[in-house]
C-alpha atoms as a PDB file:
ATOM      1  CA  MET A   1      22.288  11.987   7.520  1.00  0.00           C
ATOM      2  CA  ASN A   2      19.773  14.096   9.420  1.00  0.00           C
ATOM      3  CA  ILE A   3      15.999  14.046   8.998  1.00  0.00           C
ATOM      4  CA  LYS A   4      15.907  16.923   6.522  1.00  0.00           C
ATOM      5  CA  GLN A   5      18.637  15.344   4.394  1.00  0.00           C
ATOM      6  CA  ALA A   6      16.943  11.934   4.558  1.00  0.00           C
ATOM      7  CA  ILE A   7      13.668  13.353   3.240  1.00  0.00           C
ATOM      8  CA  LEU A   8      15.387  15.199   0.397  1.00  0.00           C
ATOM      9  CA  TRP A   9      17.415  12.117  -0.548  1.00  0.00           C
ATOM     10  CA  ALA A  10      14.413   9.775  -0.432  1.00  0.00           C
ATOM     11  CA  SER A  11      12.263  12.231  -2.407  1.00  0.00           C
ATOM     12  CA  ASP A  12      14.867  12.271  -5.147  1.00  0.00           C
ATOM     13  CA  GLU A  13      15.067   8.463  -5.149  1.00  0.00           C
ATOM     14  CA  LEU A  14      11.284   8.125  -5.465  1.00  0.00           C
ATOM     15  CA  ASP A  15      10.751  10.909  -7.972  1.00  0.00           C
ATOM     16  CA  LEU A  16      10.039   8.606 -10.924  1.00  0.00           C
ATOM     17  CA  VAL A  17       8.028   6.063  -8.916  1.00  0.00           C
ATOM     18  CA  CYS A  18       5.538   8.070  -6.869  1.00  0.00           C
ATOM     19  CA  GLU A  19       3.073  10.825  -7.659  1.00  0.00           C
ATOM     20  CA  ARG A  20       4.000  12.507  -4.370  1.00  0.00           C
ATOM     21  CA  PRO A  21       7.631  11.528  -3.701  1.00  0.00           C
ATOM     22  CA  SER A  22       8.216  13.984  -0.852  1.00  0.00           C
ATOM     23  CA  PHE A  23       5.055  12.865   0.940  1.00  0.00           C
ATOM     24  CA  GLU A  24       5.940   9.182   0.602  1.00  0.00           C
ATOM     25  CA  ALA A  25       9.513   9.890   1.690  1.00  0.00           C
ATOM     26  CA  GLN A  26       8.133  11.417   4.877  1.00  0.00           C
ATOM     27  CA  LEU A  27       5.770   8.494   5.445  1.00  0.00           C
ATOM     28  CA  LEU A  28       8.552   5.966   4.998  1.00  0.00           C
ATOM     29  CA  LEU A  29      10.785   7.883   7.390  1.00  0.00           C
ATOM     30  CA  CYS A  30       7.944   8.043   9.914  1.00  0.00           C
ATOM     31  CA  HIS A  31       7.596   4.283   9.602  1.00  0.00           C
ATOM     32  CA  HIS A  32      11.336   3.816  10.083  1.00  0.00           C
ATOM     33  CA  LEU A  33      11.549   6.138  13.096  1.00  0.00           C
ATOM     34  CA  LYS A  34       8.138   5.137  14.486  1.00  0.00           C
ATOM     35  CA  CYS A  35       7.065   8.763  14.704  1.00  0.00           C
ATOM     36  CA  ASN A  36       4.578  11.157  13.091  1.00  0.00           C
ATOM     37  CA  ARG A  37       5.198  13.878  10.508  1.00  0.00           C
ATOM     38  CA  VAL A  38       5.037  16.624  13.133  1.00  0.00           C
ATOM     39  CA  PHE A  39       8.128  15.082  14.735  1.00  0.00           C
ATOM     40  CA  LEU A  40       9.961  15.272  11.408  1.00  0.00           C
ATOM     41  CA  VAL A  41       9.231  18.980  11.017  1.00  0.00           C
ATOM     42  CA  ALA A  42      10.245  19.761  14.591  1.00  0.00           C
ATOM     43  CA  ASN A  43      13.466  17.736  14.446  1.00  0.00           C
ATOM     44  CA  GLU A  44      14.946  18.363  10.989  1.00  0.00           C
ATOM     45  CA  GLU A  45      18.543  18.381  12.278  1.00  0.00           C
ATOM     46  CA  LYS A  46      18.207  15.156  14.273  1.00  0.00           C
ATOM     47  CA  ILE A  47      20.414  12.330  12.981  1.00  0.00           C
ATOM     48  CA  VAL A  48      18.505   9.383  11.499  1.00  0.00           C
ATOM     49  CA  GLU A  49      19.370   6.235  13.405  1.00  0.00           C
ATOM     50  CA  ASP A  50      20.155   3.132  11.344  1.00  0.00           C
ATOM     51  CA  ALA A  51      20.147   5.108   8.108  1.00  0.00           C
ATOM     52  CA  GLU A  52      21.085   2.020   6.099  1.00  0.00           C
ATOM     53  CA  ALA A  53      17.841   0.329   7.103  1.00  0.00           C
ATOM     54  CA  PHE A  54      15.941   3.414   5.950  1.00  0.00           C
ATOM     55  CA  LYS A  55      17.778   3.293   2.631  1.00  0.00           C
ATOM     56  CA  ASP A  56      16.718  -0.352   2.259  1.00  0.00           C
ATOM     57  CA  ILE A  57      13.082   0.637   2.771  1.00  0.00           C
ATOM     58  CA  VAL A  58      13.341   3.385   0.166  1.00  0.00           C
ATOM     59  CA  ALA A  59      14.990   0.956  -2.269  1.00  0.00           C
ATOM     60  CA  ARG A  60      12.017  -1.393  -1.910  1.00  0.00           C
ATOM     61  CA  ARG A  61       9.605   1.432  -2.725  1.00  0.00           C
ATOM     62  CA  LYS A  62      11.819   2.580  -5.608  1.00  0.00           C
ATOM     63  CA  ASN A  63      11.466  -0.942  -7.000  1.00  0.00           C
ATOM     64  CA  SER A  64       7.665  -0.389  -7.093  1.00  0.00           C
ATOM     65  CA  GLU A  65       6.875  -2.453  -4.001  1.00  0.00           C
ATOM     66  CA  PRO A  66       3.582  -1.110  -2.608  1.00  0.00           C
ATOM     67  CA  TYR A  67       3.909   1.167   0.394  1.00  0.00           C
ATOM     68  CA  GLU A  68       1.344  -0.946   2.244  1.00  0.00           C
ATOM     69  CA  TYR A  69       3.521  -4.067   2.058  1.00  0.00           C
ATOM     70  CA  ILE A  70       6.563  -2.173   3.282  1.00  0.00           C
ATOM     71  CA  THR A  71       4.735  -0.797   6.321  1.00  0.00           C
ATOM     72  CA  ASN A  72       2.398  -3.811   6.743  1.00  0.00           C
ATOM     73  CA  ASN A  73      -0.456  -1.364   7.126  1.00  0.00           C
ATOM     74  CA  VAL A  74      -3.346   0.017   5.090  1.00  0.00           C
ATOM     75  CA  SER A  75      -6.044   2.564   5.907  1.00  0.00           C
ATOM     76  CA  PHE A  76      -9.489   1.344   4.883  1.00  0.00           C
ATOM     77  CA  TYR A  77     -12.852   2.904   5.673  1.00  0.00           C
ATOM     78  CA  ASP A  78     -12.493   3.953   9.330  1.00  0.00           C
ATOM     79  CA  ILE A  79      -9.859   1.412  10.396  1.00  0.00           C
ATOM     80  CA  GLU A  80      -6.206   0.422   9.973  1.00  0.00           C
ATOM     81  CA  LEU A  81      -5.478  -3.134   8.811  1.00  0.00           C
ATOM     82  CA  PHE A  82      -2.429  -5.378   8.787  1.00  0.00           C
ATOM     83  CA  VAL A  83      -1.414  -6.528   5.296  1.00  0.00           C
ATOM     84  CA  GLU A  84       1.545  -8.437   3.895  1.00  0.00           C
ATOM     85  CA  HIS A  85       2.637 -10.199   0.728  1.00  0.00           C
ATOM     86  CA  GLY A  86       0.118 -12.854  -0.300  1.00  0.00           C
ATOM     87  CA  VAL A  87      -2.998 -10.804   0.392  1.00  0.00           C
ATOM     88  CA  LEU A  88      -4.621  -8.182  -1.839  1.00  0.00           C
ATOM     89  CA  ILE A  89      -4.305  -4.589  -0.655  1.00  0.00           C
ATOM     90  CA  PRO A  90      -7.829  -3.194  -0.018  1.00  0.00           C
ATOM     91  CA  ARG A  91      -8.767  -0.369  -2.406  1.00  0.00           C
ATOM     92  CA  PRO A  92     -10.751   2.795  -1.634  1.00  0.00           C
ATOM     93  CA  GLU A  93     -13.425   1.886  -4.206  1.00  0.00           C
ATOM     94  CA  THR A  94     -14.313  -1.200  -2.164  1.00  0.00           C
ATOM     95  CA  GLU A  95     -15.530   1.130   0.577  1.00  0.00           C
ATOM     96  CA  LEU A  96     -18.442   1.922  -1.775  1.00  0.00           C
ATOM     97  CA  LEU A  97     -19.424  -1.756  -1.783  1.00  0.00           C
ATOM     98  CA  ILE A  98     -19.670  -1.605   2.006  1.00  0.00           C
ATOM     99  CA  ASP A  99     -21.889   1.479   1.794  1.00  0.00           C
ATOM    100  CA  GLU A 100     -24.234  -0.313  -0.621  1.00  0.00           C
ATOM    101  CA  VAL A 101     -24.354  -3.377   1.632  1.00  0.00           C
ATOM    102  CA  SER A 102     -24.980  -1.182   4.674  1.00  0.00           C
ATOM    103  CA  ASN A 103     -28.030   0.384   3.025  1.00  0.00           C
ATOM    104  CA  ILE A 104     -29.543  -3.051   2.456  1.00  0.00           C
ATOM    105  CA  ILE A 105     -28.825  -4.231   6.006  1.00  0.00           C
ATOM    106  CA  LYS A 106     -30.598  -1.149   7.367  1.00  0.00           C
ATOM    107  CA  GLN A 107     -33.680  -1.769   5.206  1.00  0.00           C
ATOM    108  CA  GLU A 108     -33.970  -5.554   5.234  1.00  0.00           C
ATOM    109  CA  LYS A 109     -33.919  -8.360   7.794  1.00  0.00           C
ATOM    110  CA  ILE A 110     -30.336  -9.468   7.259  1.00  0.00           C
ATOM    111  CA  THR A 111     -28.830 -11.607  10.017  1.00  0.00           C
ATOM    112  CA  THR A 112     -26.211 -13.747   8.273  1.00  0.00           C
ATOM    113  CA  ILE A 113     -23.796 -12.692   5.537  1.00  0.00           C
ATOM    114  CA  ALA A 114     -21.277 -14.751   3.606  1.00  0.00           C
ATOM    115  CA  GLU A 115     -18.236 -13.028   2.158  1.00  0.00           C
ATOM    116  CA  ILE A 116     -16.535 -14.848  -0.695  1.00  0.00           C
ATOM    117  CA  GLY A 117     -12.835 -14.004  -0.882  1.00  0.00           C
ATOM    118  CA  VAL A 118     -12.246 -12.417   2.511  1.00  0.00           C
ATOM    119  CA  GLY A 119      -8.659 -11.388   1.759  1.00  0.00           C
ATOM    120  CA  SER A 120      -7.359  -9.209   4.583  1.00  0.00           C
ATOM    121  CA  GLY A 121     -10.780  -9.225   6.244  1.00  0.00           C
ATOM    122  CA  ALA A 122     -11.474  -5.592   5.354  1.00  0.00           C
ATOM    123  CA  ILE A 123     -15.095  -5.928   4.210  1.00  0.00           C
ATOM    124  CA  SER A 124     -16.226  -8.358   6.900  1.00  0.00           C
ATOM    125  CA  ILE A 125     -14.548  -6.414   9.701  1.00  0.00           C
ATOM    126  CA  VAL A 126     -16.086  -3.066   8.732  1.00  0.00           C
ATOM    127  CA  ILE A 127     -19.550  -4.595   8.335  1.00  0.00           C
ATOM    128  CA  ALA A 128     -19.283  -6.428  11.665  1.00  0.00           C
ATOM    129  CA  ARG A 129     -18.215  -3.217  13.407  1.00  0.00           C
ATOM    130  CA  LYS A 130     -21.093  -1.258  11.859  1.00  0.00           C
ATOM    131  CA  PHE A 131     -23.739  -3.887  12.627  1.00  0.00           C
ATOM    132  CA  PRO A 132     -23.200  -5.704  15.961  1.00  0.00           C
ATOM    133  CA  ASN A 133     -26.023  -8.210  15.361  1.00  0.00           C
ATOM    134  CA  ILE A 134     -24.727  -9.502  12.026  1.00  0.00           C
ATOM    135  CA  LYS A 135     -23.019 -12.901  11.797  1.00  0.00           C
ATOM    136  CA  ILE A 136     -20.522 -13.393   8.969  1.00  0.00           C
ATOM    137  CA  ILE A 137     -19.078 -16.482   7.294  1.00  0.00           C
ATOM    138  CA  ALA A 138     -15.951 -15.455   5.388  1.00  0.00           C
ATOM    139  CA  THR A 139     -14.223 -17.788   2.942  1.00  0.00           C
ATOM    140  CA  ASP A 140     -11.018 -17.779   0.931  1.00  0.00           C
ATOM    141  CA  ILE A 141      -8.994 -20.309  -1.055  1.00  0.00           C
ATOM    142  CA  SER A 142      -5.725 -18.719   0.081  1.00  0.00           C
ATOM    143  CA  PRO A 143      -4.215 -19.847   3.404  1.00  0.00           C
ATOM    144  CA  ASP A 144      -2.052 -16.702   3.386  1.00  0.00           C
ATOM    145  CA  ALA A 145      -5.111 -14.476   3.110  1.00  0.00           C
ATOM    146  CA  LEU A 146      -6.916 -16.370   5.863  1.00  0.00           C
ATOM    147  CA  ASN A 147      -3.936 -15.962   8.189  1.00  0.00           C
ATOM    148  CA  VAL A 148      -3.949 -12.198   7.629  1.00  0.00           C
ATOM    149  CA  ALA A 149      -7.731 -12.014   8.021  1.00  0.00           C
ATOM    150  CA  LYS A 150      -7.513 -13.980  11.282  1.00  0.00           C
ATOM    151  CA  LYS A 151      -4.918 -11.558  12.636  1.00  0.00           C
ATOM    152  CA  ASN A 152      -7.076  -8.531  11.782  1.00  0.00           C
ATOM    153  CA  ILE A 153     -10.292 -10.104  13.049  1.00  0.00           C
ATOM    154  CA  GLU A 154      -8.677 -10.986  16.369  1.00  0.00           C
ATOM    155  CA  TYR A 155      -7.219  -7.486  16.680  1.00  0.00           C
ATOM    156  CA  PHE A 156     -10.728  -6.018  16.498  1.00  0.00           C
ATOM    157  CA  GLY A 157     -12.167  -8.672  18.824  1.00  0.00           C
ATOM    158  CA  LEU A 158     -14.548 -10.087  16.223  1.00  0.00           C
ATOM    159  CA  GLY A 159     -13.550 -13.741  16.341  1.00  0.00           C
ATOM    160  CA  ASP A 160     -16.943 -14.775  17.721  1.00  0.00           C
ATOM    161  CA  ARG A 161     -18.851 -13.052  14.908  1.00  0.00           C
ATOM    162  CA  ILE A 162     -16.733 -13.684  11.815  1.00  0.00           C
ATOM    163  CA  LYS A 163     -16.175 -17.344  11.007  1.00  0.00           C
ATOM    164  CA  LEU A 164     -13.276 -18.026   8.635  1.00  0.00           C
ATOM    165  CA  VAL A 165     -13.462 -21.019   6.301  1.00  0.00           C
ATOM    166  CA  HIS A 166     -10.773 -22.297   3.929  1.00  0.00           C
ATOM    167  CA  THR A 167     -12.749 -23.249   0.836  1.00  0.00           C
ATOM    168  CA  ASN A 168     -13.544 -22.300  -2.754  1.00  0.00           C
ATOM    169  CA  LEU A 169     -16.497 -19.915  -2.951  1.00  0.00           C
ATOM    170  CA  LEU A 170     -19.000 -21.467  -0.504  1.00  0.00           C
ATOM    171  CA  ASP A 171     -18.151 -25.140  -0.970  1.00  0.00           C
ATOM    172  CA  GLY A 172     -19.229 -27.095   2.109  1.00  0.00           C
ATOM    173  CA  ILE A 173     -21.095 -24.168   3.686  1.00  0.00           C
ATOM    174  CA  LYS A 174     -24.499 -25.401   4.888  1.00  0.00           C
ATOM    175  CA  ASP A 175     -25.584 -22.352   6.908  1.00  0.00           C
ATOM    176  CA  ASN A 176     -28.634 -20.334   5.920  1.00  0.00           C
ATOM    177  CA  ILE A 177     -27.388 -17.109   4.340  1.00  0.00           C
ATOM    178  CA  ASP A 178     -29.360 -13.919   3.761  1.00  0.00           C
ATOM    179  CA  MET A 179     -26.766 -12.119   1.683  1.00  0.00           C
ATOM    180  CA  ILE A 180     -23.533 -12.820  -0.183  1.00  0.00           C
ATOM    181  CA  VAL A 181     -20.901 -10.102  -0.482  1.00  0.00           C
ATOM    182  CA  SER A 182     -17.813 -10.378  -2.657  1.00  0.00           C
ATOM    183  CA  ASN A 183     -14.996  -8.433  -4.238  1.00  0.00           C
ATOM    184  CA  PRO A 184     -13.814 -11.342  -6.389  1.00  0.00           C
ATOM    185  CA  PRO A 185     -11.097 -11.498  -9.045  1.00  0.00           C
ATOM    186  CA  TYR A 186     -12.641  -9.785 -12.086  1.00  0.00           C
ATOM    187  CA  ILE A 187      -9.733  -8.673 -14.275  1.00  0.00           C
ATOM    188  CA  ALA A 188      -9.242 -10.333 -17.680  1.00  0.00           C
ATOM    189  CA  ASN A 189      -6.172 -12.571 -17.840  1.00  0.00           C
ATOM    190  CA  ASP A 190      -4.532 -10.517 -20.599  1.00  0.00           C
ATOM    191  CA  PHE A 191      -5.149  -7.096 -19.032  1.00  0.00           C
ATOM    192  CA  VAL A 192      -1.900  -5.179 -18.463  1.00  0.00           C
ATOM    193  CA  LEU A 193      -1.651  -3.982 -14.866  1.00  0.00           C
ATOM    194  CA  GLU A 194       0.728  -1.497 -13.291  1.00  0.00           C
ATOM    195  CA  LYS A 195       4.122  -2.871 -12.290  1.00  0.00           C
ATOM    196  CA  ASN A 196       3.555  -2.463  -8.565  1.00  0.00           C
ATOM    197  CA  VAL A 197       0.356  -4.535  -8.809  1.00  0.00           C
ATOM    198  CA  ILE A 198       1.377  -7.369 -11.118  1.00  0.00           C
ATOM    199  CA  LYS A 199       4.820  -7.814  -9.550  1.00  0.00           C
ATOM    200  CA  TYR A 200       3.770  -7.918  -5.909  1.00  0.00           C
ATOM    201  CA  GLU A 201       0.063  -8.633  -5.385  1.00  0.00           C
ATOM    202  CA  PRO A 202      -1.421 -12.163  -5.550  1.00  0.00           C
ATOM    203  CA  LYS A 203      -2.545 -12.970  -9.093  1.00  0.00           C
ATOM    204  CA  GLU A 204      -5.278 -15.323  -7.896  1.00  0.00           C
ATOM    205  CA  ALA A 205      -6.959 -12.341  -6.224  1.00  0.00           C
ATOM    206  CA  LEU A 206      -6.812 -10.240  -9.395  1.00  0.00           C
ATOM    207  CA  PHE A 207      -7.535 -12.270 -12.520  1.00  0.00           C
ATOM    208  CA  GLY A 208     -11.012 -13.679 -13.080  1.00  0.00           C
ATOM    209  CA  GLY A 209     -10.561 -15.584 -16.339  1.00  0.00           C
ATOM    210  CA  VAL A 210     -10.238 -15.028 -20.075  1.00  0.00           C
ATOM    211  CA  VAL A 211     -12.951 -12.359 -20.131  1.00  0.00           C
ATOM    212  CA  GLY A 212     -12.689 -11.501 -16.445  1.00  0.00           C
ATOM    213  CA  ASP A 213     -16.317 -11.969 -15.444  1.00  0.00           C
ATOM    214  CA  GLU A 214     -16.248 -15.763 -15.143  1.00  0.00           C
ATOM    215  CA  ILE A 215     -16.013 -15.877 -11.347  1.00  0.00           C
ATOM    216  CA  LEU A 216     -18.635 -13.141 -11.023  1.00  0.00           C
ATOM    217  CA  LYS A 217     -21.068 -15.262 -13.043  1.00  0.00           C
ATOM    218  CA  GLU A 218     -20.203 -18.317 -10.970  1.00  0.00           C
ATOM    219  CA  ILE A 219     -21.007 -16.379  -7.795  1.00  0.00           C
ATOM    220  CA  ILE A 220     -24.303 -15.165  -9.286  1.00  0.00           C
ATOM    221  CA  ASP A 221     -25.287 -18.748 -10.095  1.00  0.00           C
ATOM    222  CA  LEU A 222     -24.258 -19.867  -6.611  1.00  0.00           C
ATOM    223  CA  ALA A 223     -26.303 -17.138  -4.942  1.00  0.00           C
ATOM    224  CA  LYS A 224     -29.361 -18.116  -6.971  1.00  0.00           C
ATOM    225  CA  THR A 225     -28.908 -21.797  -6.161  1.00  0.00           C
ATOM    226  CA  LYS A 226     -28.565 -21.065  -2.448  1.00  0.00           C
ATOM    227  CA  GLU A 227     -31.689 -18.891  -2.584  1.00  0.00           C
ATOM    228  CA  VAL A 228     -30.110 -15.946  -0.797  1.00  0.00           C
ATOM    229  CA  LYS A 229     -32.027 -12.684  -0.682  1.00  0.00           C
ATOM    230  CA  PHE A 230     -29.248 -10.412  -1.956  1.00  0.00           C
ATOM    231  CA  LEU A 231     -25.893 -10.539  -3.707  1.00  0.00           C
ATOM    232  CA  ALA A 232     -23.516  -7.564  -3.624  1.00  0.00           C
ATOM    233  CA  CYS A 233     -20.370  -7.629  -5.771  1.00  0.00           C
ATOM    234  CA  GLU A 234     -17.656  -5.319  -6.964  1.00  0.00           C
ATOM    235  CA  MET A 235     -16.886  -5.567 -10.689  1.00  0.00           C
ATOM    236  CA  GLY A 236     -14.714  -4.041 -13.398  1.00  0.00           C
ATOM    237  CA  TYR A 237     -15.554  -0.655 -14.894  1.00  0.00           C
ATOM    238  CA  ASP A 238     -16.239  -2.297 -18.296  1.00  0.00           C
ATOM    239  CA  GLN A 239     -18.398  -5.232 -17.157  1.00  0.00           C
ATOM    240  CA  LYS A 240     -21.852  -3.712 -16.670  1.00  0.00           C
ATOM    241  CA  GLN A 241     -23.192  -4.790 -20.072  1.00  0.00           C
ATOM    242  CA  LEU A 242     -21.792  -8.309 -19.700  1.00  0.00           C
ATOM    243  CA  ILE A 243     -23.361  -8.754 -16.275  1.00  0.00           C
ATOM    244  CA  ALA A 244     -26.670  -7.157 -17.313  1.00  0.00           C
ATOM    245  CA  LYS A 245     -26.885  -9.450 -20.334  1.00  0.00           C
ATOM    246  CA  TYR A 246     -26.202 -12.487 -18.166  1.00  0.00           C
ATOM    247  CA  LEU A 247     -28.827 -11.466 -15.608  1.00  0.00           C
ATOM    248  CA  ASN A 248     -31.411 -11.133 -18.383  1.00  0.00           C
ATOM    249  CA  GLN A 249     -30.953 -14.846 -19.021  1.00  0.00           C
ATOM    250  CA  ILE A 250     -31.816 -15.843 -15.460  1.00  0.00           C
ATOM    251  CA  ASN A 251     -34.698 -14.951 -13.177  1.00  0.00           C
ATOM    252  CA  VAL A 252     -33.777 -12.226 -10.683  1.00  0.00           C
ATOM    253  CA  ASN A 253     -36.097  -9.800  -8.951  1.00  0.00           C
ATOM    254  CA  SER A 254     -33.990  -6.703  -9.616  1.00  0.00           C
ATOM    255  CA  VAL A 255     -30.458  -5.431 -10.102  1.00  0.00           C
ATOM    256  CA  LYS A 256     -28.868  -2.113  -9.216  1.00  0.00           C
ATOM    257  CA  PHE A 257     -25.509  -1.052 -10.652  1.00  0.00           C
ATOM    258  CA  TYR A 258     -23.506   1.567  -8.804  1.00  0.00           C
ATOM    259  CA  THR A 259     -20.585   3.785  -9.813  1.00  0.00           C
ATOM    260  CA  ASP A 260     -17.419   4.914  -8.071  1.00  0.00           C
ATOM    261  CA  LEU A 261     -16.331   8.492  -7.388  1.00  0.00           C
ATOM    262  CA  ALA A 262     -14.946   8.744 -10.928  1.00  0.00           C
ATOM    263  CA  LYS A 263     -18.424   7.816 -12.251  1.00  0.00           C
ATOM    264  CA  LEU A 264     -17.139   4.465 -13.508  1.00  0.00           C
ATOM    265  CA  ASP A 265     -19.311   1.370 -13.127  1.00  0.00           C
ATOM    266  CA  ARG A 266     -17.968  -0.442 -10.083  1.00  0.00           C
ATOM    267  CA  GLY A 267     -20.460  -2.983  -8.745  1.00  0.00           C
ATOM    268  CA  PHE A 268     -23.961  -4.373  -8.536  1.00  0.00           C
ATOM    269  CA  ILE A 269     -26.616  -5.417  -6.038  1.00  0.00           C
ATOM    270  CA  ILE A 270     -28.951  -8.251  -7.031  1.00  0.00           C
ATOM    271  CA  LYS A 271     -32.226  -9.007  -5.285  1.00  0.00           C
ATOM    272  CA  PHE A 272     -33.400 -12.543  -6.003  1.00  0.00           C
END
């Protein structure tokens, strides 16, 4: 099997799984051969070494396994991150949360941030790279997620600025915190997700309770109790009214809801 044949075969295999089967076939072959797409075009007649291993990779993708888990890599914001099973794959919409947080850091005297649910480390790493004077405490209840976050943090040389803590929310954290940032589980327990998500990604990082907003409300209460200046959270597209109603019951200075590129409600910034 040469490169051209491998791409055609893989495209056919992935036709019912991917929106862009030919593109993903090329990406998977690049991963297998450790090359770029230009190499594929320039070497169409070259025989694919260890073709059986490539077929195994394609079979995993055909079975709806996320591309990011197969390649152990995800592009996020302006960086590449290591990911594996057991940690949530960072989504493009979470980049908007970072932009909202960045605007606040530029305007306010923010020196210490706590991230609840660090996952792969995506949010904390990007913020730390953008703002060299910020210190971050990043927590997670998942040892698997913390191991992945540690690997990514060390890769970017940020171990002295991002402190990882294995705990629930901010239990045991005594540091003074200016701002809490979180992309917590916010999906309702009975919501039907796509096969590639529900089958492979960690459920504890997805589902937030019966309604879905339970953990969000818990984080809001925690932020108020800790007297932080700001709380920035991602939320579900259908949770704005629920969160707004809850905030009306407690005393906050202000709240700003923001939307994603599809104009769907995606998160909020609370000033206490």
